[in-house]
Structure formats: C-alpha cells, structure tokens
Coordinates of C-alpha atoms and ligand atoms in Angstrom, one line a residue:
X1 CA 14.8 6.9 -10.3
X2 CA 14.8 4.5 -7.4
X3 CA 12.7 7.0 -5.5
X4 CA 9.8 6.8 -7.9
X5 CA 6.7 4.8 -7.0
X6 CA 6.9 2.5 -10.0
X7 CA 3.7 0.9 -11.3
X8 CA 3.0 -1.8 -13.9
X9 CA -0.6 -1.1 -14.8
X10 CA -0.3 -2.2 -18.4
X11 CA 1.4 -5.5 -17.5
X12 CA -1.2 -6.3 -14.9
X13 CA -4.2 -5.0 -16.9
X14 CA -3.6 -6.7 -20.3
X15 CA -2.6 -10.2 -21.4
X16 CA 1.1 -10.7 -22.3
X17 CA 3.8 -13.1 -23.4
X18 CA 5.0 -15.9 -21.1
X19 CA 8.5 -15.7 -22.4
X20 CA 11.0 -12.9 -21.3
X21 CA 12.8 -11.4 -24.2
X22 CA 13.9 -13.9 -26.8
X23 CA 14.4 -13.8 -30.5
X24 CA 12.2 -12.0 -33.0
X25 CA 8.9 -13.9 -33.3
X26 CA 5.2 -13.7 -33.6
X27 CA 3.6 -13.3 -30.1
X28 CA -0.1 -14.2 -30.5
X29 CA -2.5 -13.3 -27.8
X30 CA -0.3 -10.7 -26.2
X31 CA -0.2 -7.0 -25.7
X32 CA 3.4 -7.0 -24.5
X33 CA 6.6 -9.1 -23.8
X34 CA 8.9 -8.6 -20.9
X35 CA 12.3 -7.5 -22.1
X36 CA 15.6 -6.6 -20.5
X37 CA 17.5 -3.6 -22.0
X38 CA 20.9 -4.4 -23.4
X39 CA 24.1 -3.3 -21.6
X40 CA 25.6 -0.1 -23.1
X41 CA 29.4 0.3 -22.9
X42 CA 29.6 4.0 -21.9
X43 CA 26.5 5.9 -21.2
X44 CA 26.9 9.7 -21.0
X45 CA 24.0 12.1 -20.2
X46 CA 23.8 14.8 -22.9
X47 CA 20.4 16.3 -22.7
X48 CA 17.9 16.6 -19.9
X49 CA 14.5 18.2 -19.5
X50 CA 14.0 19.8 -16.1
X51 CA 10.3 20.2 -16.6
X52 CA 9.7 16.6 -17.4
X53 CA 11.8 15.6 -14.4
X54 CA 9.6 17.8 -12.2
X55 CA 6.5 16.3 -13.7
X56 CA 7.8 12.9 -12.8
X57 CA 9.0 14.0 -9.3
X58 CA 12.6 13.2 -10.3
X59 CA 15.5 15.1 -8.7
X60 CA 18.6 13.6 -10.3
X61 CA 19.6 12.2 -13.7
X62 CA 21.1 8.7 -13.4
X63 CA 22.7 7.9 -16.7
X64 CA 23.1 4.2 -15.9
X65 CA 19.3 4.0 -15.4
X66 CA 18.5 6.3 -18.4
X67 CA 20.6 4.0 -20.6
X68 CA 18.9 0.8 -19.3
X69 CA 22.1 -0.4 -17.7
X70 CA 20.6 -0.5 -14.2
X71 CA 17.1 -1.4 -13.4
X72 CA 15.8 -0.1 -10.1
X73 CA 13.3 -1.9 -7.8
X74 CA 9.8 -1.6 -9.1
X75 CA 10.7 -1.5 -12.8
X76 CA 9.3 -4.3 -14.8
X77 CA 10.5 -3.5 -18.4
X78 CA 8.5 -4.6 -21.4
X79 CA 8.0 -3.9 -25.1
X80 CA 4.5 -3.4 -26.6
X81 CA 3.1 -5.6 -29.3
X82 CA 1.2 -3.8 -32.1
X83 CA 0.6 -4.0 -35.8
X84 CA -0.2 -1.3 -38.3
X85 CA -1.1 -0.1 -41.8
X86 CA 2.1 1.2 -43.3
X87 CA 1.7 3.5 -46.4
X88 CA -1.8 2.2 -46.9
X89 CA -1.1 -1.6 -46.5
X90 CA -1.6 -3.9 -43.6
X91 CA 1.9 -4.8 -42.4
X92 CA 1.1 -7.4 -39.8
X93 CA 2.8 -7.6 -36.4
X94 CA 5.3 -4.7 -35.8
X95 CA 5.6 -3.8 -32.1
X96 CA 8.3 -2.0 -30.2
X97 CA 11.4 -3.1 -32.0
X98 CA 13.7 -0.9 -30.0
X99 CA 11.5 0.8 -27.4
X100 CA 11.5 -0.6 -23.9
X101 CA 9.1 0.7 -21.2
X102 CA 10.7 0.8 -17.8
X103 CA 7.4 1.2 -16.0
X104 CA 4.8 3.8 -15.2
X105 CA 4.4 6.4 -12.5
X106 CA 1.4 8.4 -11.4
X107 CA 1.3 12.1 -11.2
X108 CA -1.8 14.2 -10.6
X109 CA -4.0 11.1 -11.2
X110 CA -2.5 10.6 -14.6
X111 CA -0.4 7.6 -15.6
X112 CA 3.0 8.5 -17.1
X113 CA 4.8 5.8 -19.0
X114 CA 8.6 6.0 -19.1
X115 CA 10.2 4.4 -22.1
X116 CA 13.7 4.1 -23.5
X117 CA 14.0 4.3 -27.3
X118 CA 17.1 2.5 -28.7
X119 CA 17.8 0.3 -25.6
X120 CA 18.1 -3.0 -27.3
X121 CA 16.5 -5.8 -29.3
X122 CA 13.1 -7.1 -28.5
X123 CA 10.8 -9.9 -29.8
X124 CA 9.5 -7.2 -32.2
X125 CA 12.9 -6.1 -33.6
X126 CA 12.4 -8.3 -36.8
X127 CA 15.7 -7.8 -38.8
X128 CA 16.7 -4.6 -37.1
X129 CA 19.2 -4.0 -34.3
X130 CA 17.1 -2.4 -31.6
X131 CA 19.3 0.7 -31.6
X132 CA 18.8 4.4 -32.3
X133 CA 21.5 6.8 -33.6
X134 CA 22.4 10.1 -32.2
X135 CA 21.0 12.1 -35.1
X136 CA 17.5 10.7 -34.8
X137 CA 17.6 10.9 -31.0
X138 CA 18.5 14.6 -31.1
X139 CA 15.7 15.1 -33.5
X140 CA 13.2 13.3 -31.2
X141 CA 14.4 15.0 -28.1
X142 CA 14.3 18.5 -29.5
X143 CA 11.2 18.2 -31.5
X144 CA 9.0 16.5 -29.0
X145 CA 9.9 19.2 -26.4
X146 CA 9.5 22.0 -29.0
X147 CA 6.1 20.7 -30.0
X148 CA 4.9 20.7 -26.4
X149 CA 5.9 24.3 -26.0
X150 CA 4.3 25.2 -29.2
X151 CA 1.1 24.0 -27.7
X152 CA 0.9 20.8 -29.9
X153 CA -0.1 17.6 -28.0
X154 CA 3.0 15.5 -28.0
X155 CA 4.9 12.8 -26.2
X156 CA 7.7 14.3 -24.1
X157 CA 11.4 13.7 -23.7
X158 CA 13.2 13.4 -20.3
X159 CA 16.8 12.7 -21.4
X160 CA 19.2 11.8 -24.1
X161 CA 22.2 9.7 -23.4
X162 CA 24.9 8.6 -25.8
X163 CA 25.7 4.9 -25.4
X164 CA 29.4 4.7 -26.3
X165 CA 28.4 2.2 -29.0
X166 CA 28.6 2.6 -32.8
X167 CA 25.6 1.7 -34.8
X168 CA 25.6 1.0 -38.5
X169 CA 23.1 2.8 -40.7
X170 CA 22.7 3.3 -44.4
X171 CA 21.2 6.8 -44.2
X172 CA 19.7 7.1 -47.7
X173 CA 19.4 3.3 -48.4
X174 CA 21.9 3.7 -51.2
X175 CA 24.3 0.9 -50.2
X176 CA 26.7 3.0 -48.2
X177 CA 26.3 1.9 -44.6
X178 CA 28.5 3.8 -42.1
X179 CA 28.9 3.7 -38.3
X180 CA 27.2 6.4 -36.3
X181 CA 27.1 7.1 -32.5
X182 CA 24.3 5.4 -30.7
X183 CA 22.0 7.1 -28.3
X184 CA 18.9 6.5 -26.2
X185 CA 16.1 9.0 -25.6
X186 CA 13.9 8.5 -22.5
X187 CA 10.4 9.5 -23.5
X188 CA 7.3 10.0 -21.5
X189 CA 3.6 9.9 -22.3
X190 CA 0.3 8.7 -20.8
X191 CA 0.9 5.6 -22.8
X192 CA 2.4 4.6 -26.0
X193 CA -0.7 2.7 -27.1
X194 CA -1.3 3.2 -30.8
X195 CA -4.2 2.5 -33.3
X196 CA -2.1 -0.5 -34.4
X197 CA -2.2 -1.8 -30.8
X198 CA -5.9 -2.6 -31.4
X199 CA -5.6 -3.5 -35.0
X200 CA -3.3 -6.4 -34.4
X201 CA -5.8 -8.3 -32.3
X202 CA -8.7 -7.7 -34.8
X203 CA -6.5 -8.8 -37.7
X204 CA -5.7 -12.1 -36.0
X205 CA -9.3 -12.6 -34.8
X206 CA -8.2 -12.5 -31.2
X207 CA -11.3 -10.7 -29.8
X208 CA -10.6 -11.6 -26.2
X209 CA -7.3 -9.7 -26.2
X210 CA -8.9 -6.9 -28.2
X211 CA -11.6 -6.6 -25.6
X212 CA -9.1 -6.7 -22.8
X213 CA -7.0 -3.9 -24.3
X214 CA -10.1 -1.7 -25.1
X215 CA -11.4 -2.2 -21.5
X216 CA -7.9 -1.4 -20.1
X217 CA -7.4 1.7 -22.2
X218 CA -10.7 3.2 -21.4
X219 CA -10.6 2.4 -17.7
X220 CA -7.1 3.7 -17.1
X221 CA -6.8 6.5 -19.6
X222 CA -10.3 7.7 -20.4
X223 CA -12.0 7.6 -17.0
X224 CA -14.9 9.7 -18.3
X225 CA -15.8 6.9 -20.7
X226 CA -16.9 3.3 -20.5
X227 CA -16.6 0.3 -22.7
X228 CA -19.9 -1.3 -21.5
X229 CA -21.9 -1.0 -24.7
X230 CA -21.9 0.1 -28.4
X231 CA -22.9 3.7 -27.6
X232 CA -20.2 4.0 -25.0
X233 CA -17.6 2.8 -27.4
X234 CA -18.7 5.2 -30.0
X235 CA -18.5 8.1 -27.4
X236 CA -14.9 7.0 -26.6
X237 CA -13.9 6.8 -30.2
X238 CA -15.4 10.3 -30.9
X239 CA -13.1 11.6 -28.2
X240 CA -10.1 9.8 -29.8
X241 CA -11.1 11.2 -33.2
X242 CA -11.5 14.7 -31.7
X243 CA -8.0 14.6 -30.1
X244 CA -6.5 13.3 -33.3
X245 CA -8.1 16.0 -35.3
X246 CA -6.9 18.6 -32.8
X247 CA -3.3 17.5 -33.0
X248 CA -3.4 17.5 -36.8
X249 CA -4.9 21.0 -36.9
X250 CA -2.0 22.1 -34.7
X251 CA 0.5 20.5 -37.1
X252 CA -1.1 22.6 -39.9
X253 CA -0.8 25.7 -37.8
X254 CA 2.9 25.4 -37.1
X255 CA 3.8 23.8 -40.5
X256 CA 4.8 20.4 -39.1
X257 CA 4.8 17.4 -41.4
X258 CA 4.9 14.1 -39.5
X259 CA 6.2 12.1 -42.4
X260 CA 5.2 8.6 -41.4
X261 CA 1.5 8.6 -40.4
X262 CA 1.3 4.9 -40.4
X263 CA -1.4 3.6 -38.0
X264 CA 1.4 2.2 -35.7
X265 CA 2.5 5.8 -35.3
X266 CA -1.0 7.1 -34.3
X267 CA -1.3 7.6 -30.5
X268 CA -4.7 6.7 -28.9
X269 CA -4.3 9.9 -26.9
X270 CA -4.0 12.1 -29.9
X271 CA -0.4 12.9 -29.2
X272 CA 2.3 13.5 -31.8
X273 CA 4.4 10.3 -31.5
X274 CA 7.4 8.7 -33.1
X275 CA 9.5 11.5 -34.4
X276 CA 11.2 10.0 -37.5
X277 CA 11.5 11.6 -40.9
X278 CA 9.3 14.6 -39.9
X279 CA 10.0 18.1 -41.2
X280 CA 8.8 21.7 -41.1
X281 CA 7.5 23.6 -44.0
X282 CA 10.0 26.3 -45.0
X283 CA 8.7 27.3 -48.4
X284 CA 4.9 27.0 -48.1
X285 CA 4.2 24.0 -50.3
X286 CA 1.3 21.7 -49.3
X287 CA 2.7 18.9 -51.5
X288 CA 5.9 18.7 -49.5
X289 CA 7.0 15.7 -47.4
X290 CA 10.5 15.3 -46.0
X291 CA 10.3 11.5 -46.1
X292 CA 12.2 10.1 -49.1
X293 CA 10.6 6.7 -48.5
X294 CA 7.3 8.4 -49.4
X295 CA 8.7 10.4 -52.4
X296 CA 6.7 8.5 -55.1
X297 CA 3.2 9.0 -53.8
X298 CA 3.7 11.7 -51.1
X299 CA 1.0 10.0 -49.1
X300 CA 2.0 11.9 -46.0
X301 CA 2.5 15.4 -47.5
X302 CA 1.7 18.5 -45.4
X303 CA -1.6 19.2 -47.2
X304 CA -3.0 15.6 -46.8
X305 CA -2.5 15.1 -43.1
X306 CA -6.1 15.7 -42.1
X307 CA -7.3 13.2 -44.7
X308 CA -4.8 10.6 -43.6
X309 CA -6.0 11.2 -40.1
X310 CA -9.5 10.1 -41.2
X311 CA -8.2 7.1 -43.0
X312 CA -6.3 6.0 -39.9
X313 CA -9.3 6.6 -37.7
X314 CA -11.2 4.3 -40.1
X315 CA -8.7 1.5 -39.5
X316 CA -9.1 1.9 -35.8
X317 CA -12.9 1.8 -36.2
X318 CA -12.7 -1.4 -38.2
X319 CA -10.8 -3.0 -35.4
X320 CA -13.2 -1.9 -32.6
X321 CA -16.1 -2.9 -34.8
X322 CA -15.4 -6.5 -33.9
X323 CA -16.6 -5.8 -30.4
X324 CA -19.9 -4.2 -31.4
X325 CA -23.4 -5.5 -32.0
X326 CA -24.2 -2.6 -34.4
X327 CA -20.9 -1.5 -36.0
X328 CA -22.8 0.8 -38.3
X329 CA -22.9 3.2 -35.4
X330 CA -19.2 3.8 -36.0
X331 CA -20.1 6.0 -39.0
X332 CA -20.9 8.7 -36.4
X333 CA -17.2 8.7 -35.4
X334 CA -15.9 9.5 -38.9
X335 CA -18.6 12.2 -39.3
X336 CA -17.5 13.6 -36.0
X337 CA -13.8 13.5 -37.0
X338 CA -14.5 15.7 -40.1
X339 CA -16.7 18.0 -38.1
X340 CA -14.2 18.4 -35.3
X341 CA -11.3 18.9 -37.7
X342 CA -13.2 21.6 -39.4
X343 CA -13.9 23.3 -36.1
X344 CA -10.3 23.1 -35.0
X345 CA -9.1 24.2 -38.3
X346 CA -11.4 27.2 -38.4
X347 CA -10.4 28.2 -35.0
X348 CA -6.7 27.8 -35.9
X349 CA -7.1 29.9 -39.0
X350 CA -9.0 32.6 -37.3
X351 CA -6.2 32.8 -34.8
X352 CA -3.5 32.8 -37.3
X353 CA -5.1 35.6 -39.2
X354 CA -6.5 37.5 -36.2
X355 CA -10.1 37.2 -37.6
X356 CA -12.1 37.0 -34.4
X357 CA -15.2 34.9 -35.0
X358 CA -14.9 32.6 -38.0
X359 CA -17.3 33.4 -40.9
X360 CA -18.2 31.1 -43.8
X361 CA -16.7 33.5 -46.3
X362 CA -13.3 33.1 -44.5
X363 CA -12.9 29.8 -46.2
X364 CA -12.3 31.7 -49.4
X365 CA -9.9 34.1 -47.7
X366 CA -7.9 31.1 -46.5
X367 CA -7.8 29.2 -49.8
X368 CA -6.9 32.5 -51.5
X369 CA -4.0 32.8 -49.1
X370 CA -2.8 29.3 -49.7
X371 CA -2.6 29.9 -53.5
X372 CA -1.0 33.3 -53.0
X373 CA 1.7 31.8 -50.8
X374 CA 2.6 29.3 -53.5
X375 CA 3.1 31.9 -56.3
X376 CA 6.6 32.6 -55.1
X377 CA 8.7 30.6 -52.6
X378 CA 7.7 32.0 -49.3
X379 CA 8.8 31.0 -45.8
X380 CA 5.7 30.0 -43.8
X381 CA 6.9 30.8 -40.3
X382 CA 8.4 34.2 -41.2
X383 CA 5.3 35.1 -43.3
X384 CA 2.8 34.6 -40.5
X385 CA 5.0 36.1 -37.9
X386 CA 5.4 39.3 -39.9
X387 CA 1.8 39.3 -40.8
X388 CA 1.1 39.4 -37.0
X389 CA 3.0 42.7 -36.7
X390 CA 1.6 44.5 -39.8
X391 CA 0.2 47.9 -39.3
X392 CA -1.0 48.6 -42.8
X393 CA -1.6 46.2 -45.8
X394 CA 1.8 46.5 -47.3
X395 CA 3.5 43.5 -49.1
X396 CA 6.9 45.0 -48.6
X397 CA 6.6 44.3 -44.9
X398 CA 6.6 40.6 -45.7
X399 CA 9.6 40.7 -48.0
X400 CA 11.9 38.9 -45.5
X401 CA 9.7 35.8 -46.0
X402 CA 10.4 35.7 -49.7
X403 CA 13.2 33.3 -50.7
X404 CA 14.2 35.4 -53.8
X405 CA 14.6 38.5 -51.6
X406 CA 15.1 41.0 -54.4
X407 CA 12.5 39.6 -56.7
X408 CA 9.1 41.1 -57.5
X409 CA 6.3 40.5 -55.2
X410 CA 3.2 39.4 -57.2
X411 CA 0.3 41.7 -57.4
X412 CA -1.9 38.9 -55.9
X413 CA -0.2 39.5 -52.6
X414 CA -1.4 43.1 -52.4
X415 CA -4.9 42.0 -53.5
X416 CA -5.0 39.4 -50.8
X417 CA -3.7 41.7 -48.1
X418 CA -6.3 44.3 -49.0
X419 CA -9.0 41.7 -48.7
X420 CA -7.7 40.5 -45.3
X421 CA -7.3 44.1 -44.0
X422 CA -10.8 44.8 -45.0
X423 CA -12.1 41.6 -43.3
X424 CA -10.4 42.6 -40.0
X425 CA -11.5 46.2 -40.3
X426 CA -7.8 47.3 -40.1
X427 CA -7.5 45.8 -36.6
X428 CA -6.4 42.2 -36.7
X429 CA -6.4 40.5 -33.3
X430 CA -2.7 40.9 -32.9
X431 CA -2.1 39.4 -29.5
X432 CA -4.0 36.3 -30.6
X433 CA -1.9 36.1 -33.8
X434 CA 1.3 36.4 -31.9
X435 CA 0.3 33.3 -29.9
X436 CA -0.7 31.3 -32.9
X437 CA 2.2 32.2 -35.2
X438 CA 5.4 31.1 -33.6
X439 CA 8.6 33.0 -34.2
X440 CA 10.8 29.9 -33.8
X441 CA 10.2 26.3 -34.8
X442 CA 12.7 23.5 -35.1
X443 CA 13.5 24.0 -38.8
X444 CA 15.1 21.1 -40.5
X445 CA 18.5 22.8 -40.8
X446 CA 18.5 24.0 -37.2
X447 CA 18.2 20.4 -36.0
X448 CA 20.9 19.4 -38.5
X449 CA 23.2 22.1 -37.1
X450 CA 22.6 20.7 -33.6
X451 CA 23.4 17.2 -34.9
X452 CA 26.6 18.2 -36.7
X453 CA 28.0 19.7 -33.5
X454 CA 26.8 16.9 -31.3
X455 CA 28.4 14.3 -33.6
X456 CA 31.7 16.2 -32.8
X457 CA 30.9 16.0 -29.1
X458 CA 29.5 19.5 -28.7
X459 CA 25.9 19.6 -27.5
X460 CA 25.8 23.4 -27.0
X461 CA 23.8 24.1 -30.2
X462 CA 21.3 21.4 -29.3
X463 CA 21.0 22.9 -25.8
X464 CA 20.6 26.4 -27.2
X465 CA 17.7 25.3 -29.4
X466 CA 16.2 23.3 -26.5
X467 CA 16.1 26.4 -24.3
X468 CA 15.0 28.8 -27.0
X469 CA 12.2 26.6 -28.2
X470 CA 10.7 26.6 -24.7
X471 CA 9.2 30.0 -25.5
X472 CA 8.8 29.9 -29.3
X473 CA 6.3 32.8 -29.3
X474 CA 8.6 35.2 -27.6
X475 CA 10.8 37.6 -29.6
X476 CA 14.3 36.5 -28.3
X477 CA 16.1 39.5 -30.0
X478 CA 19.5 37.9 -29.4
X479 CA 18.5 34.8 -31.3
X480 CA 16.8 36.6 -34.2
X481 CA 19.7 37.0 -36.5
X482 CA 20.8 33.4 -36.2
X483 CA 17.5 31.5 -36.0
X484 CA 14.7 33.8 -37.3
X485 CA 15.8 33.4 -40.9
X486 CA 14.9 31.5 -44.0
X487 CA 16.5 28.2 -44.8
X488 CA 20.2 28.8 -45.8
X489 CA 21.2 27.7 -49.3
X490 CA 23.4 24.9 -47.9
X491 CA 20.4 23.2 -46.4
X492 CA 18.2 23.2 -49.6
X493 CA 19.2 19.8 -50.8
X494 CA 21.2 18.5 -47.9
X495 CA 20.4 15.0 -46.5
X496 CA 18.9 15.5 -43.1
X497 CA 17.4 18.9 -44.0
X498 CA 15.2 18.5 -47.0
X499 CA 15.5 14.7 -47.3
X500 CA 15.1 12.2 -44.5
X501 CA 14.6 8.5 -44.5
X502 CA 13.2 6.1 -42.0
X503 CA 16.7 5.0 -41.3
X504 CA 17.1 6.0 -37.7
Ligands
AMP1 P1 8.9 3.6 -37.3 O1 8.7 3.8 -38.8 O2 10.2 4.2 -36.8 O3 7.7 4.0 -36.5 O4 9.2 2.0 -37.1 C1 8.4 1.0 -37.7 C2 8.7 -0.3 -36.9 O5 10.0 -0.6 -37.1 C3 8.4 -0.2 -35.4 O6 7.9 -1.5 -35.1 C4 9.8 0.0 -34.9 O7 9.9 -0.5 -33.6 C5 10.6 -0.8 -35.8 N1 12.0 -0.3 -35.9 C6 12.5 0.8 -36.4 N2 13.8 0.9 -36.3 C7 14.2 -0.2 -35.6 C8 15.5 -0.6 -35.1 N3 16.6 0.0 -35.3 N4 15.5 -1.8 -34.4 C9 14.4 -2.5 -34.2 N5 13.2 -2.1 -34.7 C10 13.1 -1.0 -35.3
MG2 MG1 6.8 3.9 -34.9

C-alpha cells in the first residue's frame, strides 16, 4: 500500500479536532478526529478481493498494513464524527467508534476512501472496545461483495484479517459474555459520510461546520451539483433521495433486510453501508426482521424499508434546512423520493416478473403475488428463480420453493399464475427475469456455515461463497445441491441465522 498516492481530502476540506486520539468525548465543531490504530498481536490475512485491489491499483496484500499495525507514508488516519437517529430517536453524537480511515486514493476521477473496521478505540467509542469479531467481519466482507455483484449499490470490502486477539461479546445480550476471535475488515467506498454526519452539526446549532461539510460533500462527491443557493441544494438532495430509493428498491428485489436503518447507517451516496444484523428473506414474510434488538416494533422489517428511507431522508432535510432561506422548498425532495421509489420499484417488479413495460394494473398483480406468497411458507429466492424458467403456468414447477414440500399448494397460486401468464401473453421476458432474480444470495445460514468453519480456522467455505456470489445470476450446477436450497431446519431458530443482534 506504500505505492498508493494517498490523499487526505476530507481532513483538508472539513474542520476537525485539534487533539489526536484520546479518550471518548464530545468533539464539538469537528467532522473528524485523527486517530492511530491499535497494535494487533498477530494479524493474518484471511480474505482478499482481487477486484477491489485492482480498482485501487494494489498489487500485494500487506497484512501488517491491513490490520493497522503499520502506517505507510501518506496515510493520515482519522475517525469520522457523526450523530444519528436510532430507532426513531435522536441519539446525539455517535461517530466511528471502531472504524479508522487510513486515507483516500483517486481512481478514474473518483475518490475512494479506505477504512479499517475494528482497528481500535477512538474518541467516538463511548463505552465500547473499538473491536470487531470474526463472525461479523465475515458477514460484512461476504455480504458487501455479494451485494455489489447482485447489482445493489454497496460499500466494498478489500480484505479481512484476523487479529490474533480475543474480543469479549455477549451475543444475545443475555448475560453470557464469551471470548471470540477478533478481525478487521478493510472496506472501501467513495466516502463513509452518512445522513448523521450532517445531522450532528444541525443538532448542535453549528451551522459553520454544517455548511463546510455540505460544501465539501458536493464539491468532492457530487461534481454535477453546487451548494450555492437553495435551488441547488434541493437538486443535490433530490439526487441523494433518488440514489437512496434505488438502493432500497434493489434490497426489495433481492430480499435483503438491512436491519438497522438508523440515520447514522444511511450513506450520502445511497450505498448499502454498515452490515450488522442484516438478513435475507427466506420465507417471503414482509414483517420479518433479523434484528432481535428491533423485535418489539420491527421498525426495520423488510416491508417497511422504503417508508423508513423516506423518514430518514426527512431527517437529512431537517438538517440541511438550517442552511436555506426557503426551507419549504425541501418538500420537493420528499415528493421526489416517493416518485423515484415508485419508478424504481415498478421497474424492479416488471423485471422480476418479465412484464415488459409497467402498466397501472400491474400494481394489483404484484400485491396479489405478495399475499399469495404468504399463504404458505415460500422461499423467495427459489420462487422467483423458478418462475423465471416456467414454460407453462403450473404451480407444481414451483414446489421446490415451498417449505412443506409435500403439502398442498393453495388454489390461489394457480389463479395468480394464470393471471400472470395472461398478462405476459405466455411469453415472459425470460432473459430479463434471469438477471433480476438471483439464483444465489448470501442466505443467513450460508454465512453462518462460513463463520462456523472460519472460527475453527478453515476459511474455505467463506472463500467458496465469496467466489460463487461473484456471479449470482449464473446457474453454477455444481453448487446447486449445496446452496440452491431452502433454509435447512437446523437454521430455523439458530442464533446468527434467524436471530441477530447489534453485538458485533
Ligand atoms: P452500528 O449500529 O454498528 O452502526 O453502531 C452504532 C454506533 O456504535 C456507531 O457509532 C459505531 O461506531 C459504534 N460501535 C458499535 N460497535 C462498537 C465497538 N465494538 N466499539 C466502538 N464503537 C462501536
Ligand atoms: Mg453504523
């Protein structure tokens, strides 16, 4: 990494903390604090993404650098300060409690920020240890790469190193803390600026810093926009809203549930960011969330993600409103969010169902499908993939998607299929469907199998999934029996598969 032309745009372009590192504290007036990563006892490289390396212009993996043990000339490491609304409530200053950015590089005129997650305590660690465990690091590495290859905007992962350190976690918050192997993922994105990065300055009435961050973000990351007047700010926010709605429409397409859509986990670029207690729908259940921390209200359930996106955009608008003469103009942004979500969602559904051009009456076809799929437990991924290969409207063809394999298929299925078949004139756009309905996603139990092996020192399952999920729309006949299957019974109620907490 010493060969990279390191930049420090964010540090030079926004106000920061005078102190380097230091204890957990409030850091008013700052967008960042310089921090040095902690020393890790025995870093070992376990996973590596060749493509991200190529994107960065990197040829070799240096585990001492990827663990934060060695800084190379040009790096100027820092943690970002931000706030956020968590589960609907303003939570005050949060910030990177364990993420440390090493610096930025430029590739094809884009800035790429390179960040270690789990590299040590920062002024934003609060009561936590600044570490990440192997299980959550595998989940972040595999899922962020899989999402990218599914065509879902996402942060990327370059590497995963184990640190040789044990980290204590109480996985289900039930008073049974246990040591786990520590790990660090090196992740890459245009930036890790979040909605909460702006909110913190508005909440503290620090409009100078807010202005500086908005100017910086637009200048460096949205070069087609400007921050010079209200109308320009509105145009920029419309773009942010559009990107956000696009990412969420993709989540709905592939059955992804983020799990913690707090505003500190909303990327200003519309990237899927901060892979924590996320999960994938197996049985098609719009009320499902994997996050046990959210079990009582299920705020972040699958079927509510688009609404939450709007709520989160509204919090961003409230922050930027402080910089505007006529903040009422921001209503346009919310309207635009809903309109663009609808557009992306229509496109997404017409692709999933091979409909061609979306027609108004298709709304009914889609809601009919949603209720049909909930009549009996049905695997979302298998259902849509098999639907893509159907040559006559025959519910039996879809039987592998049903959890109770020998059970009766409800008559509503036949009725819906007949309706769909009629809508597509017996000729669904099959090639389009095959590109919209992945055969392989990182099912919760698949990630868990990778973790179980990795915790015993064997990363081959993780690597197998990493490779397979680079082409999730391809058939991979040799993988079919093992990975194109419904959730096995052992995973139904297993912690880490159906239940996840924020403890990572
Ligand atoms: P998350 O829900 O993972 O996005 O985290 C919410 C906040 O808690 C962020 O500010 C994180 O940086 C912080 N955080 C989570 N885990 C840790 C940890 N082990 N050490 C320090 N800060 C953490
Ligand atoms: Mg976060």
